[in-house]
Amino acid sequence: MLHSEIIDDPDRLGGYIDQWDDLAVRWSEPYCSPAWMLSWWNHVAPKRALLRVIVVTSGGRLVGVAPLFAEPALFGSRRYRVLGAGTSGRLNLLARPGLEEEVGAQFAIALSRSRPRAQAVLFEGIPAESPWPELFRTNWPTSKHPSLATEFSLPEPGITLGGSTFDDWFGDKSSNFRQQLRRRLRQLEEAGASFHLLTADEPIEQAVSAFAELHRRRWEDRGGSSVMKPGVEGMLADVARSLDDYGQRFRLWTLRSQDGPVASMLFLGAGEEVSWWLGGFDESWSRYQPALVTLFVAVRDAFARGDVHVSRGPGGQAMKDRVADTEQHVDWLTFIPRRQDVPFARLQLAPLKTRIRVAGMLPLPLKRRIQHLRSL
C-alpha cells in the first residue's frame, strides 16, 4: 500500500534524505540528489516560493519523491516547478524501479490536492524519456482534459566511458586532436600550471569563490551569466559539505598557475553519471585552450574511476562537442491540469519563452548592448 504526503518544511525531510539520495544514485541523476536540491532551496529559491515536496512511501520506506515548489505567477496564480529550476538543466522526479506508474499516480493525486492550487506544472530540462509528465496527465483526478505541451527540447551531448578504456577513447580521436591536446598539456606544464582536484582539507568557500569569479569574468562581456546568481556560491559550498566526498561526487577541477587560477570546472556525480555543470577560464591564457584541456583531464580521471558516462549538459558549445560521442535530449514541458486555465497559463509562460527564443536569435554584439542598457 502506497502512501503520499506533501512536505512543506525542509526540517521534516530529514528522515528521508538518505533514501532520497539512494534513488538519485540508483538512477544516476546528479542534480536530483537532496544535497543539490535542498541547498538550492536554501540559497537560490525565488522569494515567496513555497516548498511542496511529495514523498511516497510503502511500509514506511521511501519509494518516490517529487521535489517541487510553488511559485507566484501573474495575478496571484501559482505554478509548480522542480527544485533547482534555472540553475541546473537536467531535473527529474524519482521512484523505485518498477513502481513508476503507481508512484506517478500518487504524485498526481497528491498535487491535485495541494494548496495553493497548481495552475501549471513546469518540467524544465527533464530527460526526454522521463515518464512523469505523461503520468501526471493520465492520472490527474480532477480534470478530464488536462494539457501537456512540449515547449522546446535541447541536445545533451556526452561521452560514453563504459566498455572501453581511456586509451581506446583517446585513440579514436583525430590525430590533429590528439597532437593538439598533448601540445597544450606540455605548454601548460612548461608555463608552470598544474591541475588540481579539490580535497576535503581545503577551504571550500575560497575554491568556490575562485571558480565563480572565473565563470563570471568569462561571461561578463556576453551579457553576464544566467546561472551564477546571488546565493549560488553558498549553495555550492553547502552541496560539497552535504555530499562530504570531495573528489568523488563533487569534483571541482582547477588549473592553477603561480599567479592563481587559470581555469575551473565543476562536475557533479551520482551512480554511473558524471555531469559537467559549469566552468570558466582566464582569457589571457586562451592560447593554451585551458577549458578544453581541463575537460580532457577530468574525462581522463573519470575513466580511471570507472565512471560510465559523462554529460556535458544541455545546449550547444563547440568545445564540449569536440569530445562528445553520444547525445541525449532534455525537454521543457508544461502541464496544465484544467482546460479553462490553458489560455491564462500559456500567457504566463510567454515572457520566458520569448526570452529564450530571442536569446537564440540575437547576434552577440546586440546581446551585449542590451545587457549594458539594462545595467544603467
CSV table of C-alpha atoms in Angstrom, one decimal:
chain,number,residue,atom,x,y,z
A,1,MET,CA,0.0,0.0,0.0
A,2,LEU,CA,1.4,3.3,-1.1
A,3,HIS,CA,1.0,6.5,1.0
A,4,SER,CA,1.7,10.0,-0.2
A,5,GLU,CA,2.4,13.2,1.7
A,6,ILE,CA,3.3,16.8,0.8
A,7,ILE,CA,6.1,18.2,2.9
A,8,ASP,CA,6.3,22.0,3.2
A,9,ASP,CA,9.1,22.2,5.8
A,10,PRO,CA,12.7,21.1,4.9
A,11,ASP,CA,13.3,20.1,8.5
A,12,ARG,CA,10.6,17.4,8.1
A,13,LEU,CA,12.6,15.8,5.2
A,14,GLY,CA,15.5,14.7,7.4
A,15,GLY,CA,14.3,11.1,7.8
A,16,TYR,CA,14.1,10.7,4.0
A,17,ILE,CA,17.4,12.2,3.0
A,18,ASP,CA,19.4,9.1,2.7
A,19,GLN,CA,16.7,7.1,0.9
A,20,TRP,CA,16.1,10.1,-1.4
A,21,ASP,CA,19.8,10.2,-2.2
A,22,ASP,CA,19.8,6.4,-2.8
A,23,LEU,CA,17.2,6.9,-5.5
A,24,ALA,CA,19.3,9.7,-7.2
A,25,VAL,CA,22.3,7.4,-7.2
A,26,ARG,CA,20.2,4.4,-8.4
A,27,TRP,CA,19.0,6.5,-11.4
A,28,SER,CA,22.4,8.3,-11.9
A,29,GLU,CA,20.8,11.7,-11.6
A,30,PRO,CA,23.4,14.1,-10.1
A,31,TYR,CA,21.1,17.1,-9.9
A,32,CYS,CA,18.3,15.2,-8.2
A,33,SER,CA,20.2,14.5,-5.0
A,34,PRO,CA,18.8,16.1,-1.9
A,35,ALA,CA,22.2,17.7,-1.4
A,36,TRP,CA,21.9,19.7,-4.6
A,37,MET,CA,18.1,20.4,-4.5
A,38,LEU,CA,17.8,21.4,-0.8
A,39,SER,CA,20.9,23.5,-1.0
A,40,TRP,CA,19.3,25.3,-4.0
A,41,TRP,CA,16.2,25.7,-1.9
A,42,ASN,CA,18.1,27.3,1.0
A,43,HIS,CA,20.2,29.7,-1.1
A,44,VAL,CA,18.6,30.3,-4.5
A,45,ALA,CA,14.9,29.7,-4.4
A,46,PRO,CA,12.7,32.6,-5.6
A,47,LYS,CA,11.2,34.9,-3.0
A,48,ARG,CA,7.8,33.9,-1.8
A,49,ALA,CA,8.3,30.4,-3.1
A,50,LEU,CA,6.6,27.6,-1.1
A,51,LEU,CA,8.2,24.2,-0.6
A,52,ARG,CA,6.0,21.3,-1.8
A,53,VAL,CA,7.9,18.0,-1.8
A,54,ILE,CA,5.7,15.0,-2.4
A,55,VAL,CA,7.1,11.8,-0.8
A,56,VAL,CA,5.6,8.4,-1.5
A,57,THR,CA,6.2,5.6,1.0
A,58,SER,CA,5.5,1.9,1.2
A,59,GLY,CA,5.7,0.3,4.7
A,60,GLY,CA,7.5,3.4,5.9
A,61,ARG,CA,10.2,3.3,3.2
A,62,LEU,CA,10.6,6.0,0.6
A,63,VAL,CA,9.7,4.7,-2.9
A,64,GLY,CA,9.2,8.0,-4.7
A,65,VAL,CA,9.9,11.8,-4.4
A,66,ALA,CA,8.7,14.7,-6.4
A,67,PRO,CA,10.8,17.7,-5.2
A,68,LEU,CA,8.5,20.6,-6.2
A,69,PHE,CA,7.9,24.2,-5.1
A,70,ALA,CA,5.1,26.6,-5.8
A,71,GLU,CA,6.0,30.0,-7.2
A,72,PRO,CA,3.8,33.1,-7.6
A,73,ALA,CA,2.9,33.9,-11.2
A,74,LEU,CA,0.7,36.5,-12.8
A,75,PHE,CA,-2.4,37.9,-11.0
A,76,GLY,CA,-1.9,35.8,-7.9
A,77,SER,CA,-1.9,32.4,-9.5
A,78,ARG,CA,0.7,29.7,-8.8
A,79,ARG,CA,2.8,27.4,-10.9
A,80,TYR,CA,4.8,24.5,-9.7
A,81,ARG,CA,8.4,23.8,-10.6
A,82,VAL,CA,11.1,21.3,-9.7
A,83,LEU,CA,13.7,22.3,-7.2
A,84,GLY,CA,16.8,23.5,-8.9
A,85,ALA,CA,14.9,25.1,-11.9
A,86,GLY,CA,17.0,27.7,-13.7
A,87,THR,CA,20.3,26.5,-12.0
A,88,SER,CA,20.7,23.0,-13.5
A,89,GLY,CA,19.5,21.7,-16.8
A,90,ARG,CA,18.6,18.0,-16.0
A,91,LEU,CA,15.9,17.7,-13.4
A,92,ASN,CA,13.7,14.7,-12.8
A,93,LEU,CA,11.4,13.1,-10.3
A,94,LEU,CA,12.4,9.8,-8.7
A,95,ALA,CA,10.9,6.4,-7.9
A,96,ARG,CA,12.0,2.9,-7.0
A,97,PRO,CA,12.5,1.0,-10.3
A,98,GLY,CA,9.3,-0.9,-11.3
A,99,LEU,CA,7.0,1.4,-9.3
A,100,GLU,CA,6.9,4.4,-11.7
A,101,GLU,CA,3.2,4.0,-12.7
A,102,GLU,CA,1.9,3.6,-9.2
A,103,VAL,CA,4.1,6.3,-7.8
A,104,GLY,CA,3.2,8.6,-10.7
A,105,ALA,CA,-0.5,8.2,-9.8
A,106,GLN,CA,0.3,9.1,-6.2
A,107,PHE,CA,2.2,12.2,-7.3
A,108,ALA,CA,-0.7,13.4,-9.5
A,109,ILE,CA,-3.3,12.8,-6.8
A,110,ALA,CA,-1.3,14.5,-4.1
A,111,LEU,CA,-0.5,17.5,-6.2
A,112,SER,CA,-4.2,17.9,-7.3
A,113,ARG,CA,-5.0,18.3,-3.6
A,114,SER,CA,-2.1,20.7,-2.8
A,115,ARG,CA,-2.6,24.3,-1.9
A,116,PRO,CA,-2.2,26.7,-3.4
A,117,ARG,CA,-3.8,25.1,-6.4
A,118,ALA,CA,-1.4,24.3,-9.3
A,119,GLN,CA,-2.5,26.2,-12.3
A,120,ALA,CA,0.5,24.9,-14.2
A,121,VAL,CA,3.4,22.5,-13.6
A,122,LEU,CA,6.7,23.2,-15.4
A,123,PHE,CA,9.1,20.4,-16.2
A,124,GLU,CA,12.3,22.2,-17.1
A,125,GLY,CA,15.2,20.2,-18.5
A,126,ILE,CA,13.6,16.8,-17.8
A,127,PRO,CA,15.1,13.8,-19.7
A,128,ALA,CA,13.1,13.2,-22.9
A,129,GLU,CA,12.5,9.6,-21.9
A,130,SER,CA,11.1,10.5,-18.4
A,131,PRO,CA,7.6,9.1,-17.8
A,132,TRP,CA,6.5,11.7,-15.3
A,133,PRO,CA,4.8,14.4,-17.4
A,134,GLU,CA,2.6,11.8,-19.1
A,135,LEU,CA,1.8,10.1,-15.8
A,136,PHE,CA,0.7,13.4,-14.4
A,137,ARG,CA,-1.6,13.9,-17.4
A,138,THR,CA,-3.2,10.4,-17.4
A,139,ASN,CA,-3.6,10.3,-13.6
A,140,TRP,CA,-4.8,13.8,-12.8
A,141,PRO,CA,-8.1,13.1,-10.9
A,142,THR,CA,-10.0,16.4,-11.2
A,143,SER,CA,-9.9,17.1,-14.9
A,144,LYS,CA,-10.9,15.1,-18.0
A,145,HIS,CA,-8.8,17.1,-20.4
A,146,PRO,CA,-5.5,18.3,-18.9
A,147,SER,CA,-3.0,19.8,-21.3
A,148,LEU,CA,0.6,18.6,-21.8
A,149,ALA,CA,2.8,20.6,-24.2
A,150,THR,CA,6.4,20.4,-25.1
A,151,GLU,CA,7.8,23.9,-25.3
A,152,PHE,CA,11.2,23.1,-26.7
A,153,SER,CA,14.0,20.5,-26.5
A,154,LEU,CA,17.8,20.7,-26.2
A,155,PRO,CA,20.5,18.2,-27.0
A,156,GLU,CA,22.7,16.9,-24.2
A,157,PRO,CA,25.9,15.5,-25.7
A,158,GLY,CA,28.0,13.2,-23.6
A,159,ILE,CA,30.9,10.8,-23.5
A,160,THR,CA,30.4,7.0,-23.1
A,161,LEU,CA,33.1,5.6,-20.9
A,162,GLY,CA,31.7,2.2,-20.0
A,163,GLY,CA,33.0,-0.7,-22.1
A,164,SER,CA,36.2,1.0,-23.2
A,165,THR,CA,39.5,2.4,-21.8
A,166,PHE,CA,40.8,5.9,-21.9
A,167,ASP,CA,43.4,4.8,-24.4
A,168,ASP,CA,40.7,3.4,-26.7
A,169,TRP,CA,38.6,6.6,-26.4
A,170,PHE,CA,41.5,8.9,-27.0
A,171,GLY,CA,42.9,6.8,-29.8
A,172,ASP,CA,39.6,7.1,-31.7
A,173,LYS,CA,40.0,10.9,-31.9
A,174,SER,CA,41.7,12.5,-34.9
A,175,SER,CA,45.5,12.7,-34.9
A,176,ASN,CA,45.2,16.5,-35.0
A,177,PHE,CA,43.1,16.5,-31.8
A,178,ARG,CA,45.5,14.2,-30.0
A,179,GLN,CA,48.5,16.2,-31.1
A,180,GLN,CA,46.8,19.4,-30.0
A,181,LEU,CA,45.9,18.1,-26.5
A,182,ARG,CA,49.4,16.8,-25.9
A,183,ARG,CA,51.0,20.0,-27.1
A,184,ARG,CA,48.7,22.1,-24.8
A,185,LEU,CA,49.4,19.9,-21.8
A,186,ARG,CA,53.1,20.2,-22.4
A,187,GLN,CA,52.9,24.0,-22.9
A,188,LEU,CA,50.9,24.4,-19.7
A,189,GLU,CA,53.4,22.4,-17.7
A,190,GLU,CA,56.2,24.5,-19.1
A,191,ALA,CA,54.3,27.6,-18.1
A,192,GLY,CA,54.2,26.4,-14.5
A,193,ALA,CA,50.5,25.5,-14.5
A,194,SER,CA,49.1,22.3,-13.0
A,195,PHE,CA,45.7,20.6,-12.4
A,196,HIS,CA,44.2,20.2,-9.0
A,197,LEU,CA,41.1,18.4,-7.7
A,198,LEU,CA,39.5,19.9,-4.6
A,199,THR,CA,40.1,17.9,-1.4
A,200,ALA,CA,38.5,17.9,2.0
A,201,ASP,CA,41.4,19.7,3.7
A,202,GLU,CA,41.0,22.9,1.7
A,203,PRO,CA,38.6,25.8,2.4
A,204,ILE,CA,35.6,25.1,0.2
A,205,GLU,CA,34.4,28.8,0.2
A,206,GLN,CA,37.7,30.0,-1.3
A,207,ALA,CA,37.8,27.4,-4.0
A,208,VAL,CA,34.1,28.0,-4.9
A,209,SER,CA,34.7,31.8,-5.0
A,210,ALA,CA,37.6,31.4,-7.4
A,211,PHE,CA,35.6,29.1,-9.6
A,212,ALA,CA,32.6,31.6,-9.6
A,213,GLU,CA,34.9,34.5,-10.4
A,214,LEU,CA,36.4,32.8,-13.4
A,215,HIS,CA,33.0,31.9,-14.7
A,216,ARG,CA,31.6,35.5,-14.3
A,217,ARG,CA,34.6,37.1,-16.0
A,218,ARG,CA,34.2,34.7,-18.9
A,219,TRP,CA,30.6,35.8,-19.4
A,220,GLU,CA,30.7,39.5,-18.3
A,221,ASP,CA,31.0,40.7,-21.9
A,222,ARG,CA,28.4,38.3,-23.2
A,223,GLY,CA,25.5,39.7,-21.2
A,224,GLY,CA,26.5,38.1,-17.9
A,225,SER,CA,25.9,34.6,-16.5
A,226,SER,CA,22.3,33.4,-16.3
A,227,VAL,CA,23.3,30.7,-13.8
A,228,MET,CA,25.7,32.2,-11.3
A,229,LYS,CA,23.0,34.1,-9.4
A,230,PRO,CA,23.2,35.5,-5.9
A,231,GLY,CA,23.3,32.7,-3.4
A,232,VAL,CA,24.7,30.1,-5.8
A,233,GLU,CA,28.2,30.2,-4.2
A,234,GLY,CA,26.7,29.5,-0.8
A,235,MET,CA,24.7,26.7,-2.4
A,236,LEU,CA,27.8,25.1,-3.9
A,237,ALA,CA,29.7,25.2,-0.6
A,238,ASP,CA,26.7,23.5,1.1
A,239,VAL,CA,26.5,20.8,-1.6
A,240,ALA,CA,30.1,20.0,-1.1
A,241,ARG,CA,29.7,19.7,2.6
A,242,SER,CA,26.5,17.7,2.3
A,243,LEU,CA,28.0,15.2,0.0
A,244,ASP,CA,31.1,15.0,2.2
A,245,ASP,CA,33.1,13.2,-0.5
A,246,TYR,CA,35.2,15.9,-2.2
A,247,GLY,CA,36.7,14.5,-5.4
A,248,GLN,CA,34.0,11.8,-5.7
A,249,ARG,CA,30.6,13.2,-6.4
A,250,PHE,CA,31.6,16.8,-6.0
A,251,ARG,CA,34.6,17.3,-8.4
A,252,LEU,CA,35.9,20.8,-8.6
A,253,TRP,CA,38.9,20.8,-11.1
A,254,THR,CA,41.2,23.8,-11.2
A,255,LEU,CA,44.1,24.6,-13.5
A,256,ARG,CA,46.5,26.8,-11.4
A,257,SER,CA,49.5,28.9,-12.3
A,258,GLN,CA,51.9,30.6,-10.0
A,259,ASP,CA,49.7,33.7,-10.3
A,260,GLY,CA,46.4,32.0,-9.4
A,261,PRO,CA,43.6,30.0,-11.0
A,262,VAL,CA,43.6,29.8,-14.8
A,263,ALA,CA,40.5,27.6,-15.4
A,264,SER,CA,38.0,25.8,-13.2
A,265,MET,CA,35.2,23.3,-13.9
A,266,LEU,CA,32.7,21.7,-11.6
A,267,PHE,CA,31.4,18.2,-12.1
A,268,LEU,CA,28.7,16.5,-10.1
A,269,GLY,CA,28.3,12.8,-10.0
A,270,ALA,CA,25.7,10.2,-9.0
A,271,GLY,CA,25.8,6.5,-9.7
A,272,GLU,CA,27.2,5.9,-13.2
A,273,GLU,CA,26.8,9.5,-14.3
A,274,VAL,CA,29.1,12.5,-14.0
A,275,SER,CA,27.8,15.8,-15.3
A,276,TRP,CA,29.8,18.9,-16.1
A,277,TRP,CA,27.8,21.7,-14.5
A,278,LEU,CA,29.7,25.0,-15.2
A,279,GLY,CA,33.2,26.3,-15.9
A,280,GLY,CA,35.3,29.4,-16.7
A,281,PHE,CA,38.8,30.4,-17.6
A,282,ASP,CA,41.1,33.4,-17.7
A,283,GLU,CA,41.0,34.9,-21.2
A,284,SER,CA,44.7,35.8,-21.0
A,285,TRP,CA,45.5,32.1,-21.1
A,286,SER,CA,43.2,31.4,-24.1
A,287,ARG,CA,46.1,30.4,-26.4
A,288,TYR,CA,46.6,27.3,-24.3
A,289,GLN,CA,42.9,26.3,-24.6
A,290,PRO,CA,42.6,25.9,-20.8
A,291,ALA,CA,38.9,24.9,-20.8
A,292,LEU,CA,39.3,22.1,-23.4
A,293,VAL,CA,42.4,20.8,-21.6
A,294,THR,CA,40.7,20.9,-18.2
A,295,LEU,CA,37.8,19.0,-19.6
A,296,PHE,CA,40.2,16.4,-21.1
A,297,VAL,CA,41.9,15.9,-17.7
A,298,ALA,CA,38.5,15.5,-16.0
A,299,VAL,CA,37.4,12.9,-18.6
A,300,ARG,CA,40.7,11.0,-18.2
A,301,ASP,CA,40.1,10.9,-14.4
A,302,ALA,CA,36.5,9.7,-14.9
A,303,PHE,CA,37.8,6.8,-16.9
A,304,ALA,CA,40.3,5.9,-14.1
A,305,ARG,CA,37.4,6.0,-11.6
A,306,GLY,CA,35.3,3.6,-13.6
A,307,ASP,CA,32.5,6.1,-14.4
A,308,VAL,CA,30.2,5.0,-17.2
A,309,HIS,CA,29.0,8.3,-18.8
A,310,VAL,CA,30.0,11.9,-18.7
A,311,SER,CA,27.3,14.5,-19.6
A,312,ARG,CA,28.4,18.0,-20.7
A,313,GLY,CA,24.9,19.5,-20.0
A,314,PRO,CA,22.2,20.7,-22.4
A,315,GLY,CA,22.8,23.2,-25.1
A,316,GLY,CA,25.4,23.7,-27.8
A,317,GLN,CA,29.0,24.6,-27.3
A,318,ALA,CA,31.6,23.6,-29.9
A,319,MET,CA,34.4,23.0,-27.4
A,320,LYS,CA,32.4,20.4,-25.5
A,321,ASP,CA,31.0,18.8,-28.6
A,322,ARG,CA,34.6,18.0,-29.8
A,323,VAL,CA,34.9,15.3,-27.2
A,324,ALA,CA,31.3,14.1,-27.2
A,325,ASP,CA,30.2,10.8,-28.8
A,326,THR,CA,26.6,10.4,-27.6
A,327,GLU,CA,23.6,12.7,-27.5
A,328,GLN,CA,20.5,12.6,-25.3
A,329,HIS,CA,17.8,15.2,-25.1
A,330,VAL,CA,16.1,17.1,-22.3
A,331,ASP,CA,12.7,18.7,-22.7
A,332,TRP,CA,10.9,21.7,-21.3
A,333,LEU,CA,7.2,20.8,-20.9
A,334,THR,CA,4.1,22.5,-19.4
A,335,PHE,CA,1.3,20.5,-17.8
A,336,ILE,CA,-1.9,22.5,-17.3
A,337,PRO,CA,-4.5,20.5,-15.2
A,338,ARG,CA,-7.6,22.3,-16.2
A,339,ARG,CA,-8.6,23.2,-19.8
A,340,GLN,CA,-10.1,26.5,-18.8
A,341,ASP,CA,-6.7,27.6,-17.4
A,342,VAL,CA,-4.8,26.9,-20.6
A,343,PRO,CA,-5.0,30.4,-22.2
A,344,PHE,CA,-4.1,32.2,-19.0
A,345,ALA,CA,-1.4,29.7,-18.1
A,346,ARG,CA,0.2,30.0,-21.5
A,347,LEU,CA,0.1,33.8,-21.2
A,348,GLN,CA,2.2,33.5,-18.1
A,349,LEU,CA,4.8,31.4,-19.9
A,350,ALA,CA,5.0,33.8,-22.9
A,351,PRO,CA,7.7,36.1,-21.4
A,352,LEU,CA,10.0,33.2,-20.6
A,353,LYS,CA,9.6,31.5,-23.9
A,354,THR,CA,10.2,34.8,-25.8
A,355,ARG,CA,13.4,35.5,-23.8
A,356,ILE,CA,14.7,32.0,-24.7
A,357,ARG,CA,13.9,32.3,-28.4
A,358,VAL,CA,15.1,35.8,-28.8
A,359,ALA,CA,18.4,34.9,-27.0
A,360,GLY,CA,19.0,32.2,-29.6
A,361,MET,CA,18.5,34.6,-32.5
A,362,LEU,CA,20.2,37.8,-31.4
A,363,PRO,CA,23.8,38.4,-32.5
A,364,LEU,CA,26.3,38.6,-29.7
A,365,PRO,CA,27.1,42.4,-30.0
A,366,LEU,CA,23.4,43.2,-29.7
A,367,LYS,CA,23.0,40.9,-26.6
A,368,ARG,CA,25.9,42.8,-25.0
A,369,ARG,CA,24.3,46.1,-25.8
A,370,ILE,CA,21.0,45.1,-24.3
A,371,GLN,CA,22.7,43.8,-21.2
A,372,HIS,CA,24.6,47.2,-20.8
A,373,LEU,CA,21.4,49.2,-21.2
A,374,ARG,CA,19.7,47.0,-18.5
A,375,SER,CA,22.5,47.7,-16.1
A,376,LEU,CA,22.2,51.5,-16.4
